[in-house]
Structure formats: C-alpha cells, structure tokens
Coordinates of C-alpha atoms and ligand atoms in Angstrom, one line a residue:
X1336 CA 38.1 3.8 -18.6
X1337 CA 37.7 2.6 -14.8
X1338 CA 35.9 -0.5 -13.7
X1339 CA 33.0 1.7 -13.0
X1340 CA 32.7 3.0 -16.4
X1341 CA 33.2 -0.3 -17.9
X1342 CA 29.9 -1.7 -15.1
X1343 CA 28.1 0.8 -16.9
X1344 CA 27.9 2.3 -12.9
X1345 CA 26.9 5.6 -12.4
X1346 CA 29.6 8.6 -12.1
X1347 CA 27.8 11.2 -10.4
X1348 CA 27.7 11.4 -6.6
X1349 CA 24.3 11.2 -5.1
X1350 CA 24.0 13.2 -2.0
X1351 CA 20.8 12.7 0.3
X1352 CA 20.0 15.3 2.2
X1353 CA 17.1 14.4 5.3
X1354 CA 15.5 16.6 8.0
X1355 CA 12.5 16.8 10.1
X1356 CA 10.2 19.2 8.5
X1357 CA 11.4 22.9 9.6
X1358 CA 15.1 22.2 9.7
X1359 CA 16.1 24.4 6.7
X1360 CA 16.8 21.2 4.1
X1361 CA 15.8 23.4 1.5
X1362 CA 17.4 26.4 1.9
X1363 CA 20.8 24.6 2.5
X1364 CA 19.9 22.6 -0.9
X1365 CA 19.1 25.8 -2.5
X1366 CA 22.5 27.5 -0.9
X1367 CA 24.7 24.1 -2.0
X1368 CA 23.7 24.4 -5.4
X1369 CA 24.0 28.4 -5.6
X1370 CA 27.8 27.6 -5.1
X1371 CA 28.1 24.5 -7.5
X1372 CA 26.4 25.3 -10.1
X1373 CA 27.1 21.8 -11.8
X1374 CA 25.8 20.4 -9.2
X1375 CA 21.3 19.5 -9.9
X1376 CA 18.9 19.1 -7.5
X1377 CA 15.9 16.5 -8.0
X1378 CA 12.6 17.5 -8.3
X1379 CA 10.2 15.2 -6.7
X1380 CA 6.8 14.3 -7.7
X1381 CA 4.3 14.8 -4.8
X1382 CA 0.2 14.5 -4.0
X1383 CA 0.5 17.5 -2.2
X1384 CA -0.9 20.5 -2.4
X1385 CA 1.1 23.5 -3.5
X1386 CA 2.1 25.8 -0.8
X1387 CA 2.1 29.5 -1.5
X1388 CA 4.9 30.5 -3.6
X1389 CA 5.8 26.9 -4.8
X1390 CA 6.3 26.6 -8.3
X1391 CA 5.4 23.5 -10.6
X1392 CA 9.1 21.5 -11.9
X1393 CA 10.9 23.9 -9.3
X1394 CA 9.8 22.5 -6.4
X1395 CA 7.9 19.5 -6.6
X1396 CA 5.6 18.3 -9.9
X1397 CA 2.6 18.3 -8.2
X1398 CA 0.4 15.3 -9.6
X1399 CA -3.1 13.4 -8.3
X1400 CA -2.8 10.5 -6.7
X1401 CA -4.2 8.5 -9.7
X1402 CA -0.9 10.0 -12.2
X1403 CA 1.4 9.1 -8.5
X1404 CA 0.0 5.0 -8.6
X1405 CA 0.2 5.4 -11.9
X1406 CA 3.9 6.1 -12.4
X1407 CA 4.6 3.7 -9.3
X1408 CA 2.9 1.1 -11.2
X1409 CA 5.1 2.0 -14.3
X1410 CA 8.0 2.0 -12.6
X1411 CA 9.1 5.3 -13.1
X1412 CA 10.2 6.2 -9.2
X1413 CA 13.2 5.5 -7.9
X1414 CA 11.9 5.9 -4.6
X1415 CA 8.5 6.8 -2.9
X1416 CA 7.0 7.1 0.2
X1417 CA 4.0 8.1 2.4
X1418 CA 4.6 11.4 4.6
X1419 CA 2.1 13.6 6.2
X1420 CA -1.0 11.7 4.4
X1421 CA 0.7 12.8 1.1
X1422 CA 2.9 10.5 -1.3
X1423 CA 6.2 11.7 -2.3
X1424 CA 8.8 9.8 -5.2
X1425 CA 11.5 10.9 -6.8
X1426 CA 11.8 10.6 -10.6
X1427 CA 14.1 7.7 -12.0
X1428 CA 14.9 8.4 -15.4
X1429 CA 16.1 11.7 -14.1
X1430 CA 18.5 10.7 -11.5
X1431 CA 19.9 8.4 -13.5
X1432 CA 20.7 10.5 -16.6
X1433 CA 22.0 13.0 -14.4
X1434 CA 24.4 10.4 -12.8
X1435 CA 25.6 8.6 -15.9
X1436 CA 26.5 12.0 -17.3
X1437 CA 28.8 12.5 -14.4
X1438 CA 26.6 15.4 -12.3
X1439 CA 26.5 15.4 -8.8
X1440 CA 22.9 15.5 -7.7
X1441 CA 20.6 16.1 -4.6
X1442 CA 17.9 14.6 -3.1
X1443 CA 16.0 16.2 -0.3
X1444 CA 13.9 13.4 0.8
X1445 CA 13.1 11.7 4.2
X1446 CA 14.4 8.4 5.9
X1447 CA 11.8 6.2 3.8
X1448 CA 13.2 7.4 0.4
X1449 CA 16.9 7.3 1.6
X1450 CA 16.8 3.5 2.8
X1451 CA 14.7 2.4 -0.8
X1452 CA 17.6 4.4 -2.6
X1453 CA 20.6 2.8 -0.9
X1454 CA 18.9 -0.6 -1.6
X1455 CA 18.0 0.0 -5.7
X1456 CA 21.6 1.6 -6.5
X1457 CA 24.0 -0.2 -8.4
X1458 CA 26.6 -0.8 -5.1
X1459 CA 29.1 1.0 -7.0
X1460 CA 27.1 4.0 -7.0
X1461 CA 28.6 7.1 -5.4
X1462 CA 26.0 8.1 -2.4
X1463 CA 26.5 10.0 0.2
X1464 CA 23.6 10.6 3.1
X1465 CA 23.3 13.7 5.5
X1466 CA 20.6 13.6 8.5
X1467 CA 20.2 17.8 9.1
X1468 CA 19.2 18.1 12.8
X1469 CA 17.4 21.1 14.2
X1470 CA 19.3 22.8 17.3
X1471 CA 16.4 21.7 19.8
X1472 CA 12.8 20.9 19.4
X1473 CA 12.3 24.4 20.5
X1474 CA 13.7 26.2 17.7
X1475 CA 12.0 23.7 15.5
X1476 CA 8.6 24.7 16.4
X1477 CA 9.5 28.6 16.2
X1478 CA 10.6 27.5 12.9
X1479 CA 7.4 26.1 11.5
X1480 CA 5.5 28.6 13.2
X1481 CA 7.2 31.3 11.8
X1482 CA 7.0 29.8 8.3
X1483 CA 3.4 30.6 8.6
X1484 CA 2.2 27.3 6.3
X1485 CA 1.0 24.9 8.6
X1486 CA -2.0 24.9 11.2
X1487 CA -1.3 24.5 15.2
X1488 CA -2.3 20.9 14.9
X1489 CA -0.4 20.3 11.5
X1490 CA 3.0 22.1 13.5
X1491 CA 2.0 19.2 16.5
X1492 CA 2.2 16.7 14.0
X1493 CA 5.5 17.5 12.0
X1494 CA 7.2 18.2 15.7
X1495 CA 6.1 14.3 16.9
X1496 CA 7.3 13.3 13.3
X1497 CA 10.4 14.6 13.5
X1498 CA 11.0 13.1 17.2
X1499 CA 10.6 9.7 15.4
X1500 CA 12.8 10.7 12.3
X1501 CA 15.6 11.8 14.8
X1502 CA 16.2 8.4 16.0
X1503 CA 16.9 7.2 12.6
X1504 CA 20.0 9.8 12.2
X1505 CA 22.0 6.8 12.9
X1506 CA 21.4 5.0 9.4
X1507 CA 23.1 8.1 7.6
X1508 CA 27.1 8.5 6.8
X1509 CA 26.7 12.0 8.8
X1510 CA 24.4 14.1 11.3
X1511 CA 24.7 18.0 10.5
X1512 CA 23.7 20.1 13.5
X1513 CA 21.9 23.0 11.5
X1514 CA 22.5 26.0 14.1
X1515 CA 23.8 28.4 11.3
X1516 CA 23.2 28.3 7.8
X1517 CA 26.9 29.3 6.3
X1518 CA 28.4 26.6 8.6
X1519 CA 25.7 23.7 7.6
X1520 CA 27.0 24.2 4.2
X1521 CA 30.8 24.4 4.7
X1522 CA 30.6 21.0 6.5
X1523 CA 28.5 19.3 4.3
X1524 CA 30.5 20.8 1.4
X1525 CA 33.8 19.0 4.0
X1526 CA 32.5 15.5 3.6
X1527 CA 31.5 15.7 0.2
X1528 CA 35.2 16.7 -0.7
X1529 CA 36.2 14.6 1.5
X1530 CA 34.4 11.5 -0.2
X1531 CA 35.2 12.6 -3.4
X1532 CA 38.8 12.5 -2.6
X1533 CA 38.9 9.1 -1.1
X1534 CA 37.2 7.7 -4.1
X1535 CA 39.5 9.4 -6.2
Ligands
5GP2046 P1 7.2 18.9 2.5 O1 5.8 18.5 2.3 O2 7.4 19.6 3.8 O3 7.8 19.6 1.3 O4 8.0 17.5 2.6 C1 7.6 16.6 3.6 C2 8.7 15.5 3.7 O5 8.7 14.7 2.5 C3 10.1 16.0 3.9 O6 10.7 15.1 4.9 C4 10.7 15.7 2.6 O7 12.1 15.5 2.7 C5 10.0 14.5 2.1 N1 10.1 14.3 0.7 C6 10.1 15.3 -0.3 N2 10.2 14.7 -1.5 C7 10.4 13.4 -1.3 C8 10.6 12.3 -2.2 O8 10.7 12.4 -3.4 N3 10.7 11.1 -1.6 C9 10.7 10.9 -0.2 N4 10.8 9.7 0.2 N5 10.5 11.9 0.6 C10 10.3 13.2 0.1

C-alpha cells in the first residue's frame, strides 16, 4: 500500500476541464470519455433550465433553487458557483466515491468551481486542470450562434464572459487551443499520460 492509500487519499485523477461557453468543453468531454471508457464524467446539479435535447442525470440534474441551497446548506457540493444568473455545483459524494475507487473522473466546470476544488482536495489528490480556448472571439460567436440556444443579447453576454474567463487561463496546469477537435483530445489525452507517468 503507498502513503496515499494509507492517508486514505484519493486514487483517481481528477481532471478539470474549463471553457468560455461555445468552446466545445462538452463535446471534447464526451469524445475523452468515448475512448476511455473507465474513465466517468460528473454530472452537475444546476438551476437552469433544460435546453432542448438535454437529458435529466446525463447532463446536468436540474433542481430549484430551494433543493440547490438546500444541498449547499447540507453540504453535499463539492463546489458551486453562480454563472449566467443560474447556480451550478458539482456533487460530493460522487466524486469522491469515484476517486477512492481508483476512476479517473471529469469535471466540466468554470474557473469558480476549479479554484473551490483545488482548495477542498486532500493535497495529495491527483488533479489535473485544462483552460480550452476558443481560436478567436470570432469563431466563438459563430459558435454560439450556430448552436441556435441562446438569444442575440444572451450570445453578447457569454462572449464578454468569456473575455473575463480568458484572463484566468493562467491559474490552470495547461491552456488547450481548441482549433480542431481530434487534436484537443490527443493533447489533453498527452498531459494526462504524461502526469500519470510522473506520479507513477
Ligand atoms: P452551461 O449553462 O452552458 O451548461 O454552463 C455554463 C457554465 O457553467 C460553463 O462554464 C460550465 O462549465 C459551468 N458549469 C457547469 N457545471 C458546473 C458546476 O458544477 N460547477 C461550476 N462551478 N461550474 C459549472
């Protein structure tokens, strides 16, 4: 048994993925864990609104705010945050069982819930944090607007947002440039093999 064992540490890896709204977080989440298939993602518990084609426990738990205070007031987030008007958390128990079983896990959640997370870890946790980064602010807004979800003004919004979320890039371990899909994954996939080795 190693020392982290014996700590009763967690032995999964935590990897945080953040990204302005409209950089493709999900769909390189959803692409990471098509090719690991041990790998889980976390499902977040969120005030908002369900989107078209979003599914309850597969992409968020979507709960009032009264059952959101309710389980911040219990305890029961690891991390939460307000974006966009809504609240956001991600759910403890879950991460943590995941972790002391040994699975690698991801979080897609913004700069907020990455900071709180680093901070409440045991600091022998295994965490590693990726910042996505659209190509230009230009083919962020064609992103949103060709996603088709959010009004003109909502689109303004999430595109001033995500100018103040790029200058926190800097607190991650690494900045991914998402200009192609297939090679957002490959290096991400790089590092995390990378750290895995070194901790090895
Ligand atoms: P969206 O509403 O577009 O799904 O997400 C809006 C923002 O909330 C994104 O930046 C997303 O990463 C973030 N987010 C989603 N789930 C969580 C969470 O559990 N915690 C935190 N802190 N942010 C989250």
């Amino acid at each position: 048994m190693g020392p982290q064992e014996a700590a009763g540490a967690p032995k999964g890896l935590l990897i945080i993925l953040s990204a302005p709204s409209g950089c493709g977080k999900t769909t390189i989440a959803d692409r990471l864990l098509k090719r690991h298939r041990e790998w889980v993602r976390s499902v977040s518990v969120t005030t908002r609104p369900a989107r078209a084609g979003e599914k309850e426990a597969k992409d968020y738990y979507f709960v009032t705010p009264r059952k959101f205070q309710e389980m911040r007031s219990q305890r029961e987030l690891l991390e939460s945050a307000g974006v966009f008007n809504f609240f956001y958390g991600t759910p403890k128990s879950f991460v943590l069982e995941k972790l002391r079983a040994g699975k690698n896990i991801i979080l897609a959640i913004d700069v907020q819930g990455a900071r709180q997370i680093k901070k409440a870890l045991d600091k022998n946790a295994a965490i590693v944090t990726f910042f996505i980064l659209p190509p230009s602010v230009r083919v962020l807004r064609e992103r949103l607007e060709g996603r088709n979800t959010e009004s003109p003004a909502e689109i303004q919004r999430r595109i001033e947002l995500a100018q103040e979320e790029i200058k926190e890039a800097g607190f991650y371990d690494h900045t991914v440039m998402n200009q192609n899909l297939e090679q957002t994954v490959l290096k991400i996939e790089e590092h995390i093999e990378k750290f895995l080795k070194e901790r090895s």
